[in-house]
CSV table of C-alpha atoms in Angstrom, one decimal:
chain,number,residue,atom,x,y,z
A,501,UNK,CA,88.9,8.0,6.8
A,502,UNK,CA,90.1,10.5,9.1
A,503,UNK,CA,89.8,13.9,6.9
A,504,UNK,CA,93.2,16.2,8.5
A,505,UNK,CA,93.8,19.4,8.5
A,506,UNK,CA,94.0,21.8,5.1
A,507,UNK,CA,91.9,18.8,3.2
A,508,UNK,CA,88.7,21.0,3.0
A,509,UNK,CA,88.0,25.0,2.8
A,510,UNK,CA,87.3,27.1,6.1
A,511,UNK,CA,83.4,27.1,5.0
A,512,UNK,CA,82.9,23.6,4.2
A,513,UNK,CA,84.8,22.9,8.1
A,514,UNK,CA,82.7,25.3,9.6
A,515,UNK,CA,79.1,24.3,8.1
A,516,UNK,CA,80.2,20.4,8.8
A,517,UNK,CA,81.1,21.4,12.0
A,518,UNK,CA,77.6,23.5,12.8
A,519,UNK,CA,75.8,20.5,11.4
A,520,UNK,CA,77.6,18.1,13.5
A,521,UNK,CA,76.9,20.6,16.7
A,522,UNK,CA,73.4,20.5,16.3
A,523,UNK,CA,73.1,16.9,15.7
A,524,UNK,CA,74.9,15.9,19.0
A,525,UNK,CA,72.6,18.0,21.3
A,526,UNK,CA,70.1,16.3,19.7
A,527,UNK,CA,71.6,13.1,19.8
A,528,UNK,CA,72.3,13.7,23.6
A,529,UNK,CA,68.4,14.2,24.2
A,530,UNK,CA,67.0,11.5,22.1
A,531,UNK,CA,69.5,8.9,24.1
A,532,UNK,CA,67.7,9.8,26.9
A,533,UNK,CA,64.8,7.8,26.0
A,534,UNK,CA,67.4,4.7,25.1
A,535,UNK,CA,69.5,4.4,28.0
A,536,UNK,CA,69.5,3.0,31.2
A,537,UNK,CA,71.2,1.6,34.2
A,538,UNK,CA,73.0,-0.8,31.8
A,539,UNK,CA,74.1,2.2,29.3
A,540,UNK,CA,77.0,3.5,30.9
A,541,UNK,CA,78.8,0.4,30.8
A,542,UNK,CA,77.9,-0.7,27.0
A,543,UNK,CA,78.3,2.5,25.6
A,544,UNK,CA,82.1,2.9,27.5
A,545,UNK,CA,82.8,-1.1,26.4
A,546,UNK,CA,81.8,-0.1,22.8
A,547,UNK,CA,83.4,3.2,22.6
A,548,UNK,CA,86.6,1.5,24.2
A,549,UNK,CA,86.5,-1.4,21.4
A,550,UNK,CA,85.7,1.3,18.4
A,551,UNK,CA,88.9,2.7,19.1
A,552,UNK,CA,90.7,0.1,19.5
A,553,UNK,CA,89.4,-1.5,16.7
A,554,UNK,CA,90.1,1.3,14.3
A,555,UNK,CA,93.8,1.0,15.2
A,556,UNK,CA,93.8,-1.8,13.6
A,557,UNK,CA,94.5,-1.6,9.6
A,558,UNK,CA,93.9,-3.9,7.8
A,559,UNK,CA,95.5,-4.1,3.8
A,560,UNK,CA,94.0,-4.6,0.7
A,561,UNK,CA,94.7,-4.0,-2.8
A,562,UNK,CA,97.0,-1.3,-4.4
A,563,UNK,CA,99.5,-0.8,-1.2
A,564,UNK,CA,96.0,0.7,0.8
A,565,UNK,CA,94.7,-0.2,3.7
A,566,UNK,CA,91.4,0.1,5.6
A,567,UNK,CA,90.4,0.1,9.3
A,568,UNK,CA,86.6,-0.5,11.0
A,569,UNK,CA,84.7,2.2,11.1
A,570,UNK,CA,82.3,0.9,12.9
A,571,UNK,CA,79.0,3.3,12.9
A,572,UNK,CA,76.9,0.1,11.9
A,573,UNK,CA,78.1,-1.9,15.1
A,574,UNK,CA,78.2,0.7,17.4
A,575,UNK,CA,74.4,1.8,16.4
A,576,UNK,CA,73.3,-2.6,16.6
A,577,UNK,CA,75.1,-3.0,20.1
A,578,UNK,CA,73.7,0.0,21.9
A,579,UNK,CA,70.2,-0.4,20.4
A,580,UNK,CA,70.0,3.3,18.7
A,581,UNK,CA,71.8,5.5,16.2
A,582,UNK,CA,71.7,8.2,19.0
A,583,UNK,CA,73.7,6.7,21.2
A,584,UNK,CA,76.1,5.2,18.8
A,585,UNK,CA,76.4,8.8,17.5
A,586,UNK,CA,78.1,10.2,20.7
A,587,UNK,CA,80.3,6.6,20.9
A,588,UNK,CA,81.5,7.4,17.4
A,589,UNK,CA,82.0,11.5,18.0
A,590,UNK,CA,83.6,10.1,21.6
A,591,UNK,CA,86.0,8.4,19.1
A,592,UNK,CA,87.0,10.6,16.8
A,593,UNK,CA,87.2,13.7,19.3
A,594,UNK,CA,89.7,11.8,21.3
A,595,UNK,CA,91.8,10.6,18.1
A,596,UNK,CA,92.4,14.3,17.2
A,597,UNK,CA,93.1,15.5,20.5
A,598,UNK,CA,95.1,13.2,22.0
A,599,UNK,CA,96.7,11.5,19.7
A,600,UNK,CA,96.9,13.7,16.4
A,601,UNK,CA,94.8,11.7,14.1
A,602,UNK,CA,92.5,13.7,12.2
A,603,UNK,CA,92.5,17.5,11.9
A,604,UNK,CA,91.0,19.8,14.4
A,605,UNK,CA,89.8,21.8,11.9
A,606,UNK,CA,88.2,19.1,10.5
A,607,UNK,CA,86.9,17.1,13.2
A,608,UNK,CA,83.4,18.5,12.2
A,609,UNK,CA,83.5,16.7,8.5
A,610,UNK,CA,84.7,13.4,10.6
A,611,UNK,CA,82.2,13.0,12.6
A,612,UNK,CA,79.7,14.4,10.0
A,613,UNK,CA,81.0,11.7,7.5
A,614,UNK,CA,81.2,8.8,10.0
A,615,UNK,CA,79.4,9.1,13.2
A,616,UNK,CA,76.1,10.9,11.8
A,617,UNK,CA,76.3,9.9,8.5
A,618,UNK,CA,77.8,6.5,8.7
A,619,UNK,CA,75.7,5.9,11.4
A,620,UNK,CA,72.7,6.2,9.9
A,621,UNK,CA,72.7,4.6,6.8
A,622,UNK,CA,74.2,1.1,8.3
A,623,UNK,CA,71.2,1.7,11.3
A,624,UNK,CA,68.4,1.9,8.1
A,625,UNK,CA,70.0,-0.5,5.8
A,626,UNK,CA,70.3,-3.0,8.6
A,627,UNK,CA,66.5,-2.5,9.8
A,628,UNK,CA,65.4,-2.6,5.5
A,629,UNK,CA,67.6,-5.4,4.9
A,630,UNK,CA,66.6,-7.5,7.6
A,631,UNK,CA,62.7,-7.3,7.3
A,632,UNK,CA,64.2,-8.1,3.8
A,633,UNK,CA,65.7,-11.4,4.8
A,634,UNK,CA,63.0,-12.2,7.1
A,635,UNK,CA,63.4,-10.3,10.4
A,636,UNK,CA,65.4,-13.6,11.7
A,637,UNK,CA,67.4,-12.5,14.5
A,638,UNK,CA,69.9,-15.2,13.2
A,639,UNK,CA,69.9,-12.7,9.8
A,640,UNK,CA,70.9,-10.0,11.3
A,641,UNK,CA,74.9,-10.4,11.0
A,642,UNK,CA,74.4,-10.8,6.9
A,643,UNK,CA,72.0,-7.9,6.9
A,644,UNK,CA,74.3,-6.0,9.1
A,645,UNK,CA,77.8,-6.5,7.5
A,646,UNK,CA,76.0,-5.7,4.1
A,647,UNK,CA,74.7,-2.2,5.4
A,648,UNK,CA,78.2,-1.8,7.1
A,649,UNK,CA,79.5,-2.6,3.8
A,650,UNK,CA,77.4,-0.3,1.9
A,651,UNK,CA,77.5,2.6,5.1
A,652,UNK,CA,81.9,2.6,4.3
A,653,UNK,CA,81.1,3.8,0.7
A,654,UNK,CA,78.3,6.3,1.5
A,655,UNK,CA,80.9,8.4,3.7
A,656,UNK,CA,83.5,7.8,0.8
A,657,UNK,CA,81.6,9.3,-1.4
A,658,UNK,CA,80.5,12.2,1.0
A,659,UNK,CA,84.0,13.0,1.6
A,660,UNK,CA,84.7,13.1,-1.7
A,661,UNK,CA,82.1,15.9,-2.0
A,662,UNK,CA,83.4,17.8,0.6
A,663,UNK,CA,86.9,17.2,-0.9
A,664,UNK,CA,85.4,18.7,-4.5
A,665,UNK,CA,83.6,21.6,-3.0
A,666,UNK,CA,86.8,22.6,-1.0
A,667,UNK,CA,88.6,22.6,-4.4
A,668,UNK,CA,90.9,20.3,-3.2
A,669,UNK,CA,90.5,17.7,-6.2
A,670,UNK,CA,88.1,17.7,-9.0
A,671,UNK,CA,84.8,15.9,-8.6
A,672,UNK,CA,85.4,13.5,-11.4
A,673,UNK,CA,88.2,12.8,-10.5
A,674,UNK,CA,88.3,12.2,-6.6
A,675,UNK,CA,85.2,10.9,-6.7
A,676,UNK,CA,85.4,7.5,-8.3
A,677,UNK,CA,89.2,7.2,-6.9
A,678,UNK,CA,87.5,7.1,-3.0
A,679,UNK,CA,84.7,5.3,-4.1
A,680,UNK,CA,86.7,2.1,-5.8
A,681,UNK,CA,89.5,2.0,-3.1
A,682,UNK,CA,86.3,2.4,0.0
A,683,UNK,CA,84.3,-0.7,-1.8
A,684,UNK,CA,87.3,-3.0,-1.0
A,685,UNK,CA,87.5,-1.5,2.3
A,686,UNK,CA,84.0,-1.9,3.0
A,687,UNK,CA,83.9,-5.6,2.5
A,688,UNK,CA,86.8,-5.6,5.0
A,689,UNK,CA,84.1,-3.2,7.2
A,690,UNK,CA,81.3,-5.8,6.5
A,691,UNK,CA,83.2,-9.3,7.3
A,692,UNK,CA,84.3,-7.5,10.4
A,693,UNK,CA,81.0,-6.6,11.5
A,694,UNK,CA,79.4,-9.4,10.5
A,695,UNK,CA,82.0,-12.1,12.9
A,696,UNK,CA,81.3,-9.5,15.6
A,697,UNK,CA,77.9,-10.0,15.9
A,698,UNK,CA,78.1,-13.8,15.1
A,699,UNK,CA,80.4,-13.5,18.0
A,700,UNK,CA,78.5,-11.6,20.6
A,701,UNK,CA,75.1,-13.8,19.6
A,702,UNK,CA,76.5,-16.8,20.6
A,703,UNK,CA,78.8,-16.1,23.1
A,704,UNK,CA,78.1,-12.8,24.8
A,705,UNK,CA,74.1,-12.8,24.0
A,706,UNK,CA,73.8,-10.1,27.3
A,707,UNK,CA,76.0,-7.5,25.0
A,708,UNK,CA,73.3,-6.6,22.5
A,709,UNK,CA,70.2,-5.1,23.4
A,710,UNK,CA,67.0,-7.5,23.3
A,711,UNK,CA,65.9,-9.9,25.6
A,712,UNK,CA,69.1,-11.1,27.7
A,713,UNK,CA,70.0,-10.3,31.1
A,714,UNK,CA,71.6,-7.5,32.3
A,715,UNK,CA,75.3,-7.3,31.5
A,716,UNK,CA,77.5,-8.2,34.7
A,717,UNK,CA,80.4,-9.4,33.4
A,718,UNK,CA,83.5,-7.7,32.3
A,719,UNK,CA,86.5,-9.8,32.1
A,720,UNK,CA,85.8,-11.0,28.8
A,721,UNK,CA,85.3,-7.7,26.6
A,722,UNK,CA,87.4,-5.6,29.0
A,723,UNK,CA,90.6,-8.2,28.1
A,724,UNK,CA,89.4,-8.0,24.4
A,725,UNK,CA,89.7,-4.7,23.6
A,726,UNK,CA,92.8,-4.5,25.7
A,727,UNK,CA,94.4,-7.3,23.6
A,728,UNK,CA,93.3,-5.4,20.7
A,729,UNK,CA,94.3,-2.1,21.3
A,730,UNK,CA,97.8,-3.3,22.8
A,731,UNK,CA,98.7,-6.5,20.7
A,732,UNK,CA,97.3,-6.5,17.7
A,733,UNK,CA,97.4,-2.7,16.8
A,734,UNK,CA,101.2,-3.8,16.4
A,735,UNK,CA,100.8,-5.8,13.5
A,736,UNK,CA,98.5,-3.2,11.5
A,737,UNK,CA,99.4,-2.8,8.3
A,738,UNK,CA,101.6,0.1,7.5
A,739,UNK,CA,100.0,0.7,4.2
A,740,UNK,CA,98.1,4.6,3.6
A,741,UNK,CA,94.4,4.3,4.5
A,742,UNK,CA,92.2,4.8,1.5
A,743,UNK,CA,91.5,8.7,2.0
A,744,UNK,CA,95.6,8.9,2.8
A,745,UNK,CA,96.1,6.8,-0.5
A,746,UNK,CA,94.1,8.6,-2.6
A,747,UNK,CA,95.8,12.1,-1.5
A,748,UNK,CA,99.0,10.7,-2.4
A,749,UNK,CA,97.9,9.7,-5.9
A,750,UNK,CA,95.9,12.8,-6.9
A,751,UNK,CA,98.8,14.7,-4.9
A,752,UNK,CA,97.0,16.8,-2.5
A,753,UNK,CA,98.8,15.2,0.5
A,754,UNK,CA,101.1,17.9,1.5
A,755,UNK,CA,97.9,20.7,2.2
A,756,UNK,CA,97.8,18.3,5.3
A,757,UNK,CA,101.6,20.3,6.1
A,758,UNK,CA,100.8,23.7,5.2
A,759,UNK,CA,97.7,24.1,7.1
A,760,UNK,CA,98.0,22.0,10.5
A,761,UNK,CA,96.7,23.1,14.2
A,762,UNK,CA,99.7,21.9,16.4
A,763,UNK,CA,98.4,19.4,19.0
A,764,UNK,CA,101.1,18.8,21.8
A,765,UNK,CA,100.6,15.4,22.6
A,766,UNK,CA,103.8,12.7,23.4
A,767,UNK,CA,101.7,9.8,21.7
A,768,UNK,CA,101.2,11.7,18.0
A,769,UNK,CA,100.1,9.3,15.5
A,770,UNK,CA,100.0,6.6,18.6
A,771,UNK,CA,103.8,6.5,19.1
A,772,UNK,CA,106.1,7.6,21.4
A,773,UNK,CA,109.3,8.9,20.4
A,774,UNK,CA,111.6,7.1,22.7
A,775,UNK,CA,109.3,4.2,23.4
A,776,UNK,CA,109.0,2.4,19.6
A,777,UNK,CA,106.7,-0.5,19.2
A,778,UNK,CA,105.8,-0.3,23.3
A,779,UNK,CA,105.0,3.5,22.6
A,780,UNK,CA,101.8,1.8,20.5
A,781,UNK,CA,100.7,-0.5,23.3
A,782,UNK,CA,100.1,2.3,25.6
A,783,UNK,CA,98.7,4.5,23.2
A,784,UNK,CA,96.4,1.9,22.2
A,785,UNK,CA,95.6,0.9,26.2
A,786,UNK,CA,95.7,4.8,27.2
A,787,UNK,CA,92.7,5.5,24.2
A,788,UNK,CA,90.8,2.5,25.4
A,789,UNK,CA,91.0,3.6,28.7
A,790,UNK,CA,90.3,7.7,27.9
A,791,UNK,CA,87.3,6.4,25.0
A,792,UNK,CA,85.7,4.1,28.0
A,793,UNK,CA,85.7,6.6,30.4
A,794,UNK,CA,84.3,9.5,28.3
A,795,UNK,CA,81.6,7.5,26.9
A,796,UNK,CA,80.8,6.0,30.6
A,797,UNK,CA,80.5,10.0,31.8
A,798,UNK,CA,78.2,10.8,29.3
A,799,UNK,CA,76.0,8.1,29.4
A,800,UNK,CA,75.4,9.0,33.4
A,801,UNK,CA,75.3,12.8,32.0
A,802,UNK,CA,72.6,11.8,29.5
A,803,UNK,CA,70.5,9.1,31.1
A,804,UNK,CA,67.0,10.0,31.9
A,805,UNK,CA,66.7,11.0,35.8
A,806,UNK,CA,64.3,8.1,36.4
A,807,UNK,CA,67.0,5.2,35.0
């Protein structure tokens, strides 16, 4: 759900990207009060496997596919929204740059929509749903993957706003078109969420924050994410993401041509001209790499002096 360029007006970009300012300095000073000497290395492993993971599309029905998002895991593994607000805005501010995907102009709308927004909602709904269920650690993937779920349609739906108030597409229009296609997507968002966690709770306990020892070992999730980001992001699906999809169908895709900030980068749309289906590997590997090392920087920037 990467908005691009031309998408939204010049005043909903600039008041999503003011709001989004804000929010990160804030976010960067409450995370000082969550992290600590094991920080740098969690948040830079989940940074590194939200971008890889989003590589990854997976399709579903109508020719549209859908990738992670990934607010709701991020915010779980690290152990507050805060942080997994600059892991997400890590994301997304490298995607554009480096390798074209999502506008600069409206990189203040994505991470708005999906690493303040997002972020929240599947951090609330997963604490409400869970005292729902019982406040069973064993719960938590099933109340998780629900609020993940739930989290994928809440930024639809914003988006959609923005979309209306740009005059881009009418409200009743574009509104239940990225509503329907995001509620298939965020059952995709929700199943993946929820194996992750069953995952990590029995095999890599030390990964999420509670009582376990302090993580130590990388091999495991470093090989992970590199497997993802280099292997499997060749067999994505090729099919339009949902936002993509429904530009094409309410045909407003081509404002994404007529108003587009040039970003000189050889690995555009993570391919490489001359390269082909290796061109994706290290554009995959090169993102994990760049989202790992970002995210370790500013943990170490951010972390209270006594950590």
């Amino acid at each position: 759900m990467h908005i691009p360029d031309g998408f939204i007006s010049v005043p909903v970009a600039g008041a999503t990207s003011l709001v989004s300012a804000v929010a990160l300095v804030i976010a960067c000073k409450r995370s000082q009060e969550d992290l600590g000497m094991r920080s740098a290395p969690i948040l830079g492993l989940t940074t590194a496997f939200i971008f890889a993971a989003q590589m990854i599309n997976f399709p579903v029905a109508g020719g549209t596919s859908g990738h992670l998002l990934g607010g709701t895991l991020a915010a779980i593994v690290l152990g507050s929204p805060w942080a997994a607000m600059l892991s997400m805005s890590t994301v997304f501010i490298i995607q554009a740059v480096l390798f074209a995907d999502g506008g600069i102009t409206a990189l203040g709308a994505n991470i708005l929509n999906a690493a303040i927004i997002g972020v929240w909602v599947g951090w609330v709904l997963t604490e409400t749903i869970q005292k729902l269920l019982g406040g069973s650690k064993g719960r938590l993937p099933l109340a998780a993957g629900i609020a993940a779920g739930i989290s994928v349609v809440v930024v639809a739906i914003v988006c959609a706003l923005q979309l209306a108030i740009s005059g881009t597409a009418p409200i009743n229009i574009v509104l239940p078109a990225m509503t329907g296609v995001h509620i298939l997507i965020g059952i995709g968002e929700g199943l993946i969420t929820g194996g992750v966690l069953v995952y990590l709770a029995k095999a890599r306990p030390d990964l999420l924050p509670g009582e376990q020892q302090q993580f130590q070992d990388w091999l495991v999730p470093v090989v992970t994410i590199f497997l993802i980001a280099g292997v499997l992001s060749l067999v994505a699906s090729g099919w339009p993401d949902g936002l993509e999809k429904v530009a094409e169908d309410l045909d407003f895709i081509g404002l994404a041509d007529e108003v587009r900030v040039q970003v000189s980068t050889p690995f555009a749309d993570y391919e490489h001209e001359s390269l082909g289906l290796i061109g994706t590997s290290i554009a995959g590997l090169l993102g994990a790499i760049v989202s790992f090392g970002a995210a370790f920087g500013i943990a170490k920037v951010v972390k209270p002096k006594n950590a």
